[in-house]
Coordinates of C-alpha atoms in Angstrom, one line a residue:
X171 CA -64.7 60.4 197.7
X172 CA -65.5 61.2 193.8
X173 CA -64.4 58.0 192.0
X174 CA -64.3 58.1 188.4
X175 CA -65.6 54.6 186.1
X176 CA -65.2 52.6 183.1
X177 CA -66.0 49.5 182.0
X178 CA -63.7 46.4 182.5
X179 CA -63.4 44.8 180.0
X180 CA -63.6 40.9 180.7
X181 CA -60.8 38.8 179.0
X182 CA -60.7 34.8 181.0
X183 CA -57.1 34.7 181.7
X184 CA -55.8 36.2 184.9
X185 CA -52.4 36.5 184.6
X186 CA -50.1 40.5 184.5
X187 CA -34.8 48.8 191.8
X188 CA -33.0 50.0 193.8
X189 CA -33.2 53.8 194.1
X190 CA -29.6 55.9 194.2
X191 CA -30.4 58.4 195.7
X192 CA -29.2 59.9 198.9
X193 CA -31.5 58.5 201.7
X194 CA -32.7 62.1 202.6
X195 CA -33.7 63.0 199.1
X196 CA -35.3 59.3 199.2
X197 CA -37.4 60.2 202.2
X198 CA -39.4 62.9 201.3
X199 CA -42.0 61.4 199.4
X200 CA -42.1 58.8 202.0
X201 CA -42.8 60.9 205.3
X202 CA -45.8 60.1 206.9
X203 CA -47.9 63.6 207.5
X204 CA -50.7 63.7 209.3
X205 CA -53.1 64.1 206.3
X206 CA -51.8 60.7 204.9
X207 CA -51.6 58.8 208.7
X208 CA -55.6 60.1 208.3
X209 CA -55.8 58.7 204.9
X210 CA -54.2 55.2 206.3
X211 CA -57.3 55.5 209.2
X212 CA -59.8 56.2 206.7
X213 CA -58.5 52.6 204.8
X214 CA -59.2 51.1 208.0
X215 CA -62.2 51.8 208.1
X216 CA -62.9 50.9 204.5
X217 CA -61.9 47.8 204.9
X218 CA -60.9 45.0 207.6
X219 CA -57.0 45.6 208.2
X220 CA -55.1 43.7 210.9
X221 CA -51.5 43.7 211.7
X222 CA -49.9 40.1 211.5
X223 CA -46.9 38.4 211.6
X224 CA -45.2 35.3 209.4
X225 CA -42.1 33.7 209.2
X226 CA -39.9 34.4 206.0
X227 CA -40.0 30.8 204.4
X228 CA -36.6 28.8 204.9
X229 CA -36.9 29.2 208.8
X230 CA -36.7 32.9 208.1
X231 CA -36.8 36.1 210.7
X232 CA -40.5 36.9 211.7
X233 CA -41.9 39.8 209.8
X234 CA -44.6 42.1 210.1
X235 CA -47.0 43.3 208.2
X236 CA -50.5 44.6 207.5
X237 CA -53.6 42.6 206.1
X238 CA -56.6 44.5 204.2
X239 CA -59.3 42.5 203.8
X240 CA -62.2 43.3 202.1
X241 CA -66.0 43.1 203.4
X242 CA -66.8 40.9 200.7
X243 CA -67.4 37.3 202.5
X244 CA -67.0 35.5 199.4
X245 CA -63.4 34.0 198.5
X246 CA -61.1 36.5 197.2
X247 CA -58.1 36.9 194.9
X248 CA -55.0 38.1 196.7
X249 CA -51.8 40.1 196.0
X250 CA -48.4 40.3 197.7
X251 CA -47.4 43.7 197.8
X252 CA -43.3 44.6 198.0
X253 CA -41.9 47.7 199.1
X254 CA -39.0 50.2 198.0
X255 CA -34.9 50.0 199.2
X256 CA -34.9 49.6 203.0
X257 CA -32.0 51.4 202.9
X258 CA -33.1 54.4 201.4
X259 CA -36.5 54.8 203.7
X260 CA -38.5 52.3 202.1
X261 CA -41.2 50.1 204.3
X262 CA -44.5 49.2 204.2
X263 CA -45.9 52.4 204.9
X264 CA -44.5 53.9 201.8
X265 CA -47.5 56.0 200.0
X266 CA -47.4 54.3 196.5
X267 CA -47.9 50.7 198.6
X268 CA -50.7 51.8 200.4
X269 CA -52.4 53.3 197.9
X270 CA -52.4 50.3 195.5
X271 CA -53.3 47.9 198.5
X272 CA -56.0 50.4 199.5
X273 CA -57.6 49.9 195.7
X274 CA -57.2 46.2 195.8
X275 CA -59.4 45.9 198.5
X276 CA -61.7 48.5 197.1
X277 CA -62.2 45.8 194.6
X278 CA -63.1 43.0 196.9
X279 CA -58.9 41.8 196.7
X280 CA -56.8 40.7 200.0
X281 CA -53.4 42.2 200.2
X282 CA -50.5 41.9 202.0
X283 CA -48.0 44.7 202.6
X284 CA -45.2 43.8 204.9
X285 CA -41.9 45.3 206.1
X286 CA -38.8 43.0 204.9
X287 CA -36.0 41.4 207.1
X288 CA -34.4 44.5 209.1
X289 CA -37.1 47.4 208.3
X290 CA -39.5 48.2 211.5
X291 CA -40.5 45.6 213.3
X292 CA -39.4 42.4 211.4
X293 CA -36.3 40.5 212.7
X294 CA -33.3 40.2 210.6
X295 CA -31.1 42.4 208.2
X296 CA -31.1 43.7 205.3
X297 CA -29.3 40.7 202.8
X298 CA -29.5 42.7 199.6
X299 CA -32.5 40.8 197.7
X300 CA -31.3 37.6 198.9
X301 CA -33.3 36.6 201.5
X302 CA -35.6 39.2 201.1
X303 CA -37.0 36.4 197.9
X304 CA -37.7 34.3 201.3
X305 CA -39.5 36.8 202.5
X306 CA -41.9 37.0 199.8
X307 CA -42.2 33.5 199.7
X308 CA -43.2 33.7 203.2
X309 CA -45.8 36.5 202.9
X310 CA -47.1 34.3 200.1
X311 CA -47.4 31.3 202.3
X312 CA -48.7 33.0 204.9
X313 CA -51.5 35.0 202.2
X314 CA -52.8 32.2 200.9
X315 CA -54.1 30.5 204.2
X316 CA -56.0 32.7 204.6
X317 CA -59.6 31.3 204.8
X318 CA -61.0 34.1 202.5
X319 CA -57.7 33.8 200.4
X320 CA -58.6 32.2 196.7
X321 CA -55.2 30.8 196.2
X322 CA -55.8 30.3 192.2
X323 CA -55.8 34.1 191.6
X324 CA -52.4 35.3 193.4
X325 CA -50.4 38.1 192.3
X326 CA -47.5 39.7 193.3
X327 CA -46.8 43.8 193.1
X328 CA -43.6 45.1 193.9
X329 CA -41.7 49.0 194.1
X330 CA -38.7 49.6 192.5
X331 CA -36.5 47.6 194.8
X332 CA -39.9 46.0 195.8
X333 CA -40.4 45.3 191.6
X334 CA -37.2 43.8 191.7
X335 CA -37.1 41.3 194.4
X336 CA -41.0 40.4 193.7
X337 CA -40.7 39.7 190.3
X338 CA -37.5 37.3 190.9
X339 CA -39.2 35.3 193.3
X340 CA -42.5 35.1 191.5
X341 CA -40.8 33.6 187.8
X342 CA -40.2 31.2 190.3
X343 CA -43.3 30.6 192.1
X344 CA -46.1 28.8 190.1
X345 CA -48.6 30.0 192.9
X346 CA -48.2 33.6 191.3
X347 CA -50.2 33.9 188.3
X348 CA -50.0 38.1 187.7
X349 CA -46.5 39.9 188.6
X350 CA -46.7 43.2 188.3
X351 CA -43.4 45.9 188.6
X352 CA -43.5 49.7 189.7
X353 CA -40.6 51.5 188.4
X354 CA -38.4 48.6 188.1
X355 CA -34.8 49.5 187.8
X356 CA -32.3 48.6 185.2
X357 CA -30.2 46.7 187.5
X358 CA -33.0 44.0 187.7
X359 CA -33.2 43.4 184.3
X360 CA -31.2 40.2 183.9
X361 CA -33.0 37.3 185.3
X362 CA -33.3 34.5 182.7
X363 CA -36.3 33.2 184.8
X364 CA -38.0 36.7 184.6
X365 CA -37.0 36.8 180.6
X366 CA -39.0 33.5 179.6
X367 CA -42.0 33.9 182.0
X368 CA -45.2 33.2 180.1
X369 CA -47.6 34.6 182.8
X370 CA -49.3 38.0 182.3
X371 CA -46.9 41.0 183.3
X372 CA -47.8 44.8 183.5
X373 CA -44.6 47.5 184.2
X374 CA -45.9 50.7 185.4
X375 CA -43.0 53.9 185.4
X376 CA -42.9 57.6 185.7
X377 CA -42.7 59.5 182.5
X378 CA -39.6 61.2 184.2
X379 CA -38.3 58.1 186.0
X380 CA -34.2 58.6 186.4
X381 CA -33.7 55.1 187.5
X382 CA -36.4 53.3 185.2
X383 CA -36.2 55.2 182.2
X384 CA -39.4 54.3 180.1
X385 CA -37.3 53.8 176.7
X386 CA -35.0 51.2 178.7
X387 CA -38.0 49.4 179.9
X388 CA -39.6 49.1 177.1
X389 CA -36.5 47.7 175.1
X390 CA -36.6 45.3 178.2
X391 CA -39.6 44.3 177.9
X392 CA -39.5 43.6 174.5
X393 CA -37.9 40.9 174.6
X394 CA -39.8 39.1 177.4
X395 CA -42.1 36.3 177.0
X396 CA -45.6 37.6 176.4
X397 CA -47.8 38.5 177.1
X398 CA -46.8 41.8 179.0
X399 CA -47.5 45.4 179.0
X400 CA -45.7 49.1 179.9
X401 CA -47.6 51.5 180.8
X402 CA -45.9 55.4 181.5
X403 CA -47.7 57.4 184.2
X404 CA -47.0 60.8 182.7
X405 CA -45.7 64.0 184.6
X406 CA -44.1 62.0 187.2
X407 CA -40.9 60.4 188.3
X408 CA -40.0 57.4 190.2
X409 CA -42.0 58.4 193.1
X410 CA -45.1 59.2 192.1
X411 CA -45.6 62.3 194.5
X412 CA -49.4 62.9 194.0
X413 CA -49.5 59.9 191.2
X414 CA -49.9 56.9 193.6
X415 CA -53.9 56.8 192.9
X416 CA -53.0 56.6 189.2
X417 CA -50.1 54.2 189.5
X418 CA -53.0 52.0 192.1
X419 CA -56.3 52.5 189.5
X420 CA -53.9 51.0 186.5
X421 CA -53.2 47.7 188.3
X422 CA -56.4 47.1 189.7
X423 CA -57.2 47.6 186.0
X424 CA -55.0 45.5 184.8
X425 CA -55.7 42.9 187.3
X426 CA -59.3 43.4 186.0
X427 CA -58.9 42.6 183.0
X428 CA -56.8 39.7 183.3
X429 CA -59.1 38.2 185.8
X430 CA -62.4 38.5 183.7
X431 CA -66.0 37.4 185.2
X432 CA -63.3 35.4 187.9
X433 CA -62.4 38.5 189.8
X434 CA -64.9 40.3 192.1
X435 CA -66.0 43.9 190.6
X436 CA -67.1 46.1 193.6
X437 CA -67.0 49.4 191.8
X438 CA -65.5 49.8 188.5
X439 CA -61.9 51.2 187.9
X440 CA -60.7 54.7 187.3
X441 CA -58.7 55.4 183.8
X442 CA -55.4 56.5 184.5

């Protein structure tokens, strides 16, 4: 593996969708090959991963999901990590989610992907963001038990419909101190909770995203409480077909950044 470095720079504050289109169209960045089933085995290895189940908080449906944890014995900062529109072929083994989770730990992070209410193997239905908040809630109750968990440096990442539910439940969650949203969608723009958060925020989207346009976000963004940041992966839409390493080395960077001389460095981060 040829990884490219930088320096992070250290800064002592760590903190910072729904898809239209046909289901089939939806899929096809999403179908597991047997080159990237290999990729998810080489991770393993990488890493420790175990597959887990929680409860969705509010007496919610069991759900399951997939813990990376990182060699590193030391306590850890840990991230949530939200996947795209169950209806339209989203889980947890959607390429843009394992690739960022499979950089966090790469950096000494845990993280959490999970499958919400209804998708695979987790109880439930799909409730249209609803209670798919309490499943966040719950993946974050359940992350940050973890012995190797450090629950003072928590953040939560979410895709497109992923982005949207996140972010909503973490302005609400004063565990979550970095919320980060992949190609958020212009339908999850109003949230007054969202609009006034003061923690750290970073917005990654496709140069060519038809759902997230960039000029949209950024007029959105605009007018959130700081601090936040956009940042455009160029050449790309909103799925990131062979862009998921870039869209994973930015928030990793981010994350970096934000966390300063508090957040282990294994191996310095690739420029996107």
């Amino acid at each position: 593996m040829i990884i490219s470095t930088c320096r992070a720079s250290k800064s002592k504050s760590f903190s910072s969708t729904t898809a239209c289109r046909t289901a089939s169209t939806f899929s096809t960045p999403l179908t597991r090959s047997a080159s990237f089933r290999r990729w998810e085995e080489v991770s393993a290895v990488l890493s420790k991963v175990r597959r887990v189940t929680f409860p969705a908080a509010g007496n919610g449906p069991p759900l399951e999901a997939v813990l990376h944890l990182p060699k590193r014995p030391a306590p850890s900062p840990a991230a949530v990590v939200c996947h795209p529109h169950p209806l339209m072929g989203g889980d947890m083994h959607n390429r843009v989610v394992v690739a960022v989770c499979r950089e966090l730990v790469a950096h000494g992070w845990l993280a959490l992907r999970f499958n919400f209410r209804g998708v695979g193997r987790s109880d439930g239905s799909f409730d249209e963001g609803r209670g798919e908040m309490e499943d966040v809630s719950g993946a974050i109750d359940f992350l940050i038990t973890q012995p190797q968990a450090d629950s003072s440096q928590l953040a939560v990442i979410g895709y497109s419909f992923g982005a949207g539910v996140g972010l909503r439940h973490a302005a609400r969650d004063p565990r979550v101190n970095g919320l980060i949203g992949i190609a958020l969608t212009q339908r999850h723009y109003a949230d007054p909770f969202l609009d006034q958060e003061p923690r750290p925020k970073l917005f990654i989207v496709g140069e060519r995203d038809e759902w997230a346009p960039p000029d949209a976000l950024r007029r959105y963004v605009a007018r959130l409480h700081p601090p936040h940041t956009v940042h455009v992966i160029p050449h790309t839409d909103h799925f990131f077909a062979r862009r998921e390493s870039k869209v994973a080395q930015r928030i990793v960077e981010f994350l970096l950044n934000s966390a300063g001389e508090h957040a282990p460095q294994e191996r310095a981060v690739a420029q996107c």
